Coordinates of C-alpha atoms and ligand atoms in Angstrom, one line a residue:
X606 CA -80.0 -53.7 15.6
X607 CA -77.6 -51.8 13.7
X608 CA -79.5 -50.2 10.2
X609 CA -77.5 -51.9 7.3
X610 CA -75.3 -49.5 5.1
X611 CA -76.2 -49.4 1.4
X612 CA -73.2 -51.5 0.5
X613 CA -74.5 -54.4 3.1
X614 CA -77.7 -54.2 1.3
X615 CA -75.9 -55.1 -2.2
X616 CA -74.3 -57.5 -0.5
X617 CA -77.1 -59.2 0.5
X618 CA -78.9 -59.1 -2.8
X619 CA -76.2 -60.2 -4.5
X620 CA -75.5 -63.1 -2.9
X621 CA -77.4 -65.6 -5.2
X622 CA -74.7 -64.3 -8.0
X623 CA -71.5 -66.8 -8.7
X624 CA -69.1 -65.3 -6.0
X625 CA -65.9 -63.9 -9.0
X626 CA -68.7 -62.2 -11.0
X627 CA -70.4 -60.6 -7.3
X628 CA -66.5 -59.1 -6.5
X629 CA -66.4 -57.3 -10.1
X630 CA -70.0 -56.5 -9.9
X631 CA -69.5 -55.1 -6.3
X632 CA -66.4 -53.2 -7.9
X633 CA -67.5 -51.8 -10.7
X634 CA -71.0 -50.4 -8.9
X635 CA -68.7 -49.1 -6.1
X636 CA -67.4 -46.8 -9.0
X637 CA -70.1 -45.4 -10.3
X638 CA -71.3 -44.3 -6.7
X639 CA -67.8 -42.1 -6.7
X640 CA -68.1 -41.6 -10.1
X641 CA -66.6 -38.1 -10.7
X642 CA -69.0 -35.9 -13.2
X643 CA -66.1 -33.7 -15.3
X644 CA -68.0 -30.4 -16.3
X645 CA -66.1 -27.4 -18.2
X646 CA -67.7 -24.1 -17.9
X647 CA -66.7 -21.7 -21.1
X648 CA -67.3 -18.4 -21.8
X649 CA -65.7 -14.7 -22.2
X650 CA -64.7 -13.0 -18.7
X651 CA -67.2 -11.3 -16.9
X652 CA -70.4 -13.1 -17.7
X653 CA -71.3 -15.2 -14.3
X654 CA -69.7 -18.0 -14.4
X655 CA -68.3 -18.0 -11.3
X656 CA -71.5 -16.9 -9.9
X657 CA -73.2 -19.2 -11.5
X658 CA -71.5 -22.3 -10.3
X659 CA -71.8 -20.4 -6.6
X660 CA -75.7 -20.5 -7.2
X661 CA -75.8 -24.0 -8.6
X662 CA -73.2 -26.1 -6.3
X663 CA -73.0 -26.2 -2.0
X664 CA -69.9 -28.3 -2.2
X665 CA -66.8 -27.2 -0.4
X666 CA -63.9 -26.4 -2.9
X667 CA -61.2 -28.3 -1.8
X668 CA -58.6 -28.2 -4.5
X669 CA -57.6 -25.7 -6.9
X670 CA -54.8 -27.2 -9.0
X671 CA -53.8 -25.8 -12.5
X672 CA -53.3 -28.1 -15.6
X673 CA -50.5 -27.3 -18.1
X674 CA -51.4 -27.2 -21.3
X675 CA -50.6 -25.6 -24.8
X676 CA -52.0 -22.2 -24.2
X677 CA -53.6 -20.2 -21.4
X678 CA -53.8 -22.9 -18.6
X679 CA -57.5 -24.1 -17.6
X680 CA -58.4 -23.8 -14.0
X681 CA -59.7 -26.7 -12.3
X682 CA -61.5 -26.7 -9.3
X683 CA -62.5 -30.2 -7.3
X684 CA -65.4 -29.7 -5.2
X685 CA -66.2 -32.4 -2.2
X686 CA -69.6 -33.3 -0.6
X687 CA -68.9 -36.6 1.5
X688 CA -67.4 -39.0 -0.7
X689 CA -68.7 -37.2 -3.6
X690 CA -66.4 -35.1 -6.2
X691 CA -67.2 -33.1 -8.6
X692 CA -64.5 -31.4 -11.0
X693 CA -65.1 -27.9 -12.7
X694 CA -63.0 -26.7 -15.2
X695 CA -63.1 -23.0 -16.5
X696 CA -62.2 -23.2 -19.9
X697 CA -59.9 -20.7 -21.5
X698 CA -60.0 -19.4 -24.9
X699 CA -63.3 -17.3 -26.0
X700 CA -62.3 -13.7 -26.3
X701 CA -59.0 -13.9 -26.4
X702 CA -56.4 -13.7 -28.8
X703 CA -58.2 -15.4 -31.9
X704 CA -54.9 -15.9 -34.0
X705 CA -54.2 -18.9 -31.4
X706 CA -57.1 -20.6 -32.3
X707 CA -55.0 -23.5 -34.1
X708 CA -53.4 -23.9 -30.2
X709 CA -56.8 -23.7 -29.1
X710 CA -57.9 -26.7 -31.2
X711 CA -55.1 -28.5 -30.1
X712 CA -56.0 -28.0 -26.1
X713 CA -59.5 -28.7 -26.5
X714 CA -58.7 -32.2 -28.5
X715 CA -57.3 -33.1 -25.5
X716 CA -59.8 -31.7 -23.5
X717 CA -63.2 -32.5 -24.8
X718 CA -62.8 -36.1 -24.3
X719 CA -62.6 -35.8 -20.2
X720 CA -65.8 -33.6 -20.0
X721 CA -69.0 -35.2 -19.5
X722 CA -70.8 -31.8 -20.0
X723 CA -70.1 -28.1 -21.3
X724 CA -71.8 -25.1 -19.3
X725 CA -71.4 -22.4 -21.9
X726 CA -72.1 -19.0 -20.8
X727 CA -73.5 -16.0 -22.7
X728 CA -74.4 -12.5 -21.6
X729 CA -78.3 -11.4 -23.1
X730 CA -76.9 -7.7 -23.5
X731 CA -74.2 -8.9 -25.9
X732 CA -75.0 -7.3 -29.3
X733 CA -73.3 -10.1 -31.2
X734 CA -72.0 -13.0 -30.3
X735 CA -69.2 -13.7 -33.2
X736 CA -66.5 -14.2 -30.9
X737 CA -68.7 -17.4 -29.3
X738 CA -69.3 -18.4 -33.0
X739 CA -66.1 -18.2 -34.4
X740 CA -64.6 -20.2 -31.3
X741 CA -67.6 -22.8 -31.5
X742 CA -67.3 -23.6 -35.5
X743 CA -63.6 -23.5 -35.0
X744 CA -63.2 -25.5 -32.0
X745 CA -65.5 -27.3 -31.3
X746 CA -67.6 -28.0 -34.7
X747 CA -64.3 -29.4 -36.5
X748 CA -63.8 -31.6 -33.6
X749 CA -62.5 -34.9 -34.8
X750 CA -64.7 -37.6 -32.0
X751 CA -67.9 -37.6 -30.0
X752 CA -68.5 -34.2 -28.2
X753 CA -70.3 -33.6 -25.0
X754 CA -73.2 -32.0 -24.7
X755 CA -72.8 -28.4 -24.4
X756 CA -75.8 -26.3 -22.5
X757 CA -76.4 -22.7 -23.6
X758 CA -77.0 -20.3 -21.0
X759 CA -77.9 -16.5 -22.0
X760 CA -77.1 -15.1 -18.3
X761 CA -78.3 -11.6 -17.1
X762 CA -81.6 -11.7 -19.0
X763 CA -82.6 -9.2 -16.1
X764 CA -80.1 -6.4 -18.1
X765 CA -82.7 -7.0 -21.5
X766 CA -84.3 -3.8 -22.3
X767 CA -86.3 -2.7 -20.8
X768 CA -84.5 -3.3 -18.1
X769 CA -85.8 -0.9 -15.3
X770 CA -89.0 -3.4 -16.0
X771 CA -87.7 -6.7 -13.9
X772 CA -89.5 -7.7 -10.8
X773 CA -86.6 -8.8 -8.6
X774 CA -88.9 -9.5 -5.6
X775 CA -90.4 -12.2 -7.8
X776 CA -87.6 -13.1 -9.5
X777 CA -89.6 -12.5 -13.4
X778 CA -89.3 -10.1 -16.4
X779 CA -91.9 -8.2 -17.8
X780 CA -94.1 -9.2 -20.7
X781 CA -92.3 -7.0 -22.5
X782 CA -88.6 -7.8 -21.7
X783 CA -90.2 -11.8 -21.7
X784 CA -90.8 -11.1 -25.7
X785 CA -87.2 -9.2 -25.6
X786 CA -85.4 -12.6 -24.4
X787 CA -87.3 -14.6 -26.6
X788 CA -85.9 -12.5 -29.5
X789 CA -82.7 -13.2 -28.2
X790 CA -82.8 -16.4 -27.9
X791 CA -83.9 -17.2 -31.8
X792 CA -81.3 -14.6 -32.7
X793 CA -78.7 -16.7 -30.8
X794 CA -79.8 -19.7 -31.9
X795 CA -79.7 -18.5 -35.6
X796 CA -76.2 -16.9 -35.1
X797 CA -74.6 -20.1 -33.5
X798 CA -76.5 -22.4 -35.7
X799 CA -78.2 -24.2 -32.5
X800 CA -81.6 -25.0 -32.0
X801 CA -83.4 -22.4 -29.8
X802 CA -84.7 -24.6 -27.5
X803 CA -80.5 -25.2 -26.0
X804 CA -80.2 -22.0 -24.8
X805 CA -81.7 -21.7 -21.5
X806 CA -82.4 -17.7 -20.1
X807 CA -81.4 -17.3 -16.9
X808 CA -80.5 -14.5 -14.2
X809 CA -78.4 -15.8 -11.9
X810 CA -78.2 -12.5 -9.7
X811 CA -81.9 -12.6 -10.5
X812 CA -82.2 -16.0 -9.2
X813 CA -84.1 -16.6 -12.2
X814 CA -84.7 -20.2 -14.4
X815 CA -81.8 -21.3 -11.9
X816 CA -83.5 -24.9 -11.6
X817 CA -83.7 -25.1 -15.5
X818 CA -80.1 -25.7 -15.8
X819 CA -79.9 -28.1 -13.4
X820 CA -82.9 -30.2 -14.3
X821 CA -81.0 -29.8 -18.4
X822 CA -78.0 -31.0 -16.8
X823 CA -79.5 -34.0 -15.0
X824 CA -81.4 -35.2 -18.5
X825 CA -78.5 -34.2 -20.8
X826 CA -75.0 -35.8 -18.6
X827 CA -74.1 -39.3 -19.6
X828 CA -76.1 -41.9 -17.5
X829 CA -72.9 -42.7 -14.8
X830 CA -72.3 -38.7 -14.3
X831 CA -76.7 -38.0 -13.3
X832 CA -76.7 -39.4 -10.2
X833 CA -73.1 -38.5 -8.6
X834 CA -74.1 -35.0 -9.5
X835 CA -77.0 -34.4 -7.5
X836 CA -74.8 -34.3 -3.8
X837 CA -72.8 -31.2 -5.2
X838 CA -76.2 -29.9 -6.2
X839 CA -77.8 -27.2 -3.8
X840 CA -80.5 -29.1 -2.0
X841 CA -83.3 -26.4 -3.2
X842 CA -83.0 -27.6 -6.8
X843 CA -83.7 -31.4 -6.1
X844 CA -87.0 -31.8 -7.4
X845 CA -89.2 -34.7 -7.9
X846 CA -88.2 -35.2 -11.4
X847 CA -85.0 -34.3 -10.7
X848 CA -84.5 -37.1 -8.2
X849 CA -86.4 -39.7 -10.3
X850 CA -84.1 -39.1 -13.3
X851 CA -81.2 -39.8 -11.1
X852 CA -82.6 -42.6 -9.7
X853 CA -83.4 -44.3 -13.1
X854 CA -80.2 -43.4 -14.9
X855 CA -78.4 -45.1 -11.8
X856 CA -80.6 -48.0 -12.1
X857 CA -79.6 -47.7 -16.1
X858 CA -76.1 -47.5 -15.6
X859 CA -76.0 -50.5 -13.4
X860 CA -77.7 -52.8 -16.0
X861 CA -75.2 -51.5 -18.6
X862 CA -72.5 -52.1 -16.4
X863 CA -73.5 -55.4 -15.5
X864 CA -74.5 -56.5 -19.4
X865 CA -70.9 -55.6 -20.0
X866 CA -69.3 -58.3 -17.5
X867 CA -71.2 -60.9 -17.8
X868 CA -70.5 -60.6 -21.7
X869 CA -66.5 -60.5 -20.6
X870 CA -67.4 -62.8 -18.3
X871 CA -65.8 -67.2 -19.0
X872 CA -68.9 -68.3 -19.1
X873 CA -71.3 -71.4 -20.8
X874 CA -73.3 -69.6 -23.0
X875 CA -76.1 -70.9 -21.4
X876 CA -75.2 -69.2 -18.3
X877 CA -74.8 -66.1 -19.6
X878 CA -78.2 -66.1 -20.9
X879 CA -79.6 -66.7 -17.8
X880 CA -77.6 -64.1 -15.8
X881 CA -78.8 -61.7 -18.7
X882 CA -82.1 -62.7 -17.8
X883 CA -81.7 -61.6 -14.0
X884 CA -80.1 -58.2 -14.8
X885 CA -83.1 -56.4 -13.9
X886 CA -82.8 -57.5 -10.3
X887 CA -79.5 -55.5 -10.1
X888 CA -81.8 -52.4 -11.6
X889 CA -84.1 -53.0 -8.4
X890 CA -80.9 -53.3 -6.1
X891 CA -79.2 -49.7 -7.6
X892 CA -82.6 -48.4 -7.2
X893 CA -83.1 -49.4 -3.4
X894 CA -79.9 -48.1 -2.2
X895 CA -79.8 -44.9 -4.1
X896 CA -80.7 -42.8 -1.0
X897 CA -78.2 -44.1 0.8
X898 CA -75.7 -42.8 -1.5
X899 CA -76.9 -39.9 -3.4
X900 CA -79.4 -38.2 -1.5
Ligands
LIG913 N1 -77.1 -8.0 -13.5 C1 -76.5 -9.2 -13.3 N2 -75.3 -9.3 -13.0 C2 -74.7 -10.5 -12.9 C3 -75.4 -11.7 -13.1 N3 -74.6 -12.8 -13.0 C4 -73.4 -12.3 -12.6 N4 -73.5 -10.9 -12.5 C5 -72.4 -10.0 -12.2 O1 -71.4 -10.1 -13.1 C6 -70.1 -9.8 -12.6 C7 -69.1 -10.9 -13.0 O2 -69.5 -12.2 -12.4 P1 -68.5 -13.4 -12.3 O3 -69.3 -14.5 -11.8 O4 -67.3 -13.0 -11.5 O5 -68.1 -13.6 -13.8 P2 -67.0 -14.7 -14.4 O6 -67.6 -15.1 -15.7 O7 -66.7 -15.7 -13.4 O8 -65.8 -13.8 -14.7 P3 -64.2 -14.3 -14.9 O9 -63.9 -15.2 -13.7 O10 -63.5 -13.0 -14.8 O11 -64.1 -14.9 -16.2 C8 -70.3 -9.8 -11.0 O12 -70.3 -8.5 -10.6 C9 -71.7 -10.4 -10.9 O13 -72.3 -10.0 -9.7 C10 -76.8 -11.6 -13.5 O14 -77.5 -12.5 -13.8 N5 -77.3 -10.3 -13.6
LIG914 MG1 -64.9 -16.4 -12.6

């Protein structure tokens, strides 16, 4: 006998719905399987970026198209992995010419809104990081709506003094470049007026704290975005907890999804009660077929 595909397997545990509100439901959880996480990746030439998203993604790049807008034009890139995308968008502006930072608030108005997540890139041997803070008060402090969550990375912690002092067979600082990067870290925090605990230290040459930044992205992307992450995601970062989250936020999003029709839904109050009441069995449903789609 033929092993049922995941979408057989909603099928079947759906049937007991009324059959309009099973098409819509079968829909709208068909979109958050291809769900397409939108993450921009910021920061001044130079510091890892692209490294960094070589490190963190397996994905095949498979379209490179550029965007127009107002200023310097953002780079997108689309990775694949099955029926999985994932967009990456290197974001333009810190460092450069800060007299178009009124341009710059402009682009990122209409920008912000598309990203689910902001990777934002720092080097630890910076001295100062004004030209991060001036861009983040001005852009993205002012903005006028809901922003997304923006992760902190302070790359190259292997460069923090003393330097010569980093273990690169075991991928660790010293004790005493360990205190060093804590240092930095509050003084960033204080700088950018963040709390310390949003920056994460990483070496991404060093292949160090690597799966930090993925299990912050996991807990910190909006519910829909957790799960249709994880393909794109090299397979040596999936932990346990990694995996669960995924699996719970799918789960999550289904609920909400399905809350939402049945409230659109014409139906008897009555009924909608009682479909409200069995919401929990589509929880169990997302839950059983996740594998089949995400792992
Ligand atoms: N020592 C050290 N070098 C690094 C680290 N991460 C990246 N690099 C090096 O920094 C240089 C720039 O890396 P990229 O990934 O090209 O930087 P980028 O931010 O994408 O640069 P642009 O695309 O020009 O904006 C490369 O030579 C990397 O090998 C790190 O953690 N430690
Ligand atoms: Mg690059």
């Amino acid at each position: 006998m033929k092993t049922p595909t995941g979408y057989q397997i909603i099928r079947r545990h759906l049937r007991r719905y009324p059959q309009a509100l099973r098409r819509t439901l079968l829909k709208e959880l068909s979109l958050l399987i291809t769900y397409e996480p939108v993450i921009g990746i910021m920061g001044k030439t130079g510091l890892g970026k692209s490294s960094l998203c070589n490190a963190l993604f397996r994905s095949e790049v498979c379209a490179v198209n550029a965007v127009e807008a107002c200023t310097r034009t953002p780079q997108r890139v689309r990775l694949r992995f099955g029926q999985h995308y994932l967009t990456l968008i290197d974001l333009p502006g810190v460092g450069e010419n800060q007299r178009r930072d009124e341009e710059y608030r402009e682009l990122y108005r209409e920008l912000l809104p598309q990203l689910d997540m902001v990777l934002w890139v720092l080097k630890a041997d910076d001295r100062a990081f004004s030209i991060e803070e001036q861009f983040y008060q001005t852009v993205f402090a002012n903005f006028n709506g809901t922003l997304p969550p923006v992760i902190w990375i302070l790359n190259q912690v292997d460069k923090v003094e003393p330097s010569e002092q980093w273990n690169w067979r075991s991928a660790t600082p010293s004790a005493e470049q360990q205190s060093n990067i804590e240092r930095k870290c509050q003084a960033v925090a204080n700088q950018l007026a963040i709390a310390e605990g949003d920056i994460i230290p990483v070496s991404v040459k060093g292949c160090y704290h690597l799966a930090h930044i993925v299990e912050r992205m996991i807990n910190r992307l909006p519910k829909q975005a957790r799960s249709p992450l994880l393909p794109h995601v090299h397979p040596s970062y999936h932990s346990s907890p990694i995996r669960e989250t995924a699996l719970c936020s799918f789960g999550d999003a289904a609920v909400d999804t399905l809350d939402r029709i049945i409230d659109n839904a014409p139906l008897p109050q009555i009924a909608r009660q009682a479909l409200h009441a069995v919401t929990h069995t589509v929880a169990h449903v997302a839950r059983s077929v996740w594998s089949f789609f995400f792992d």
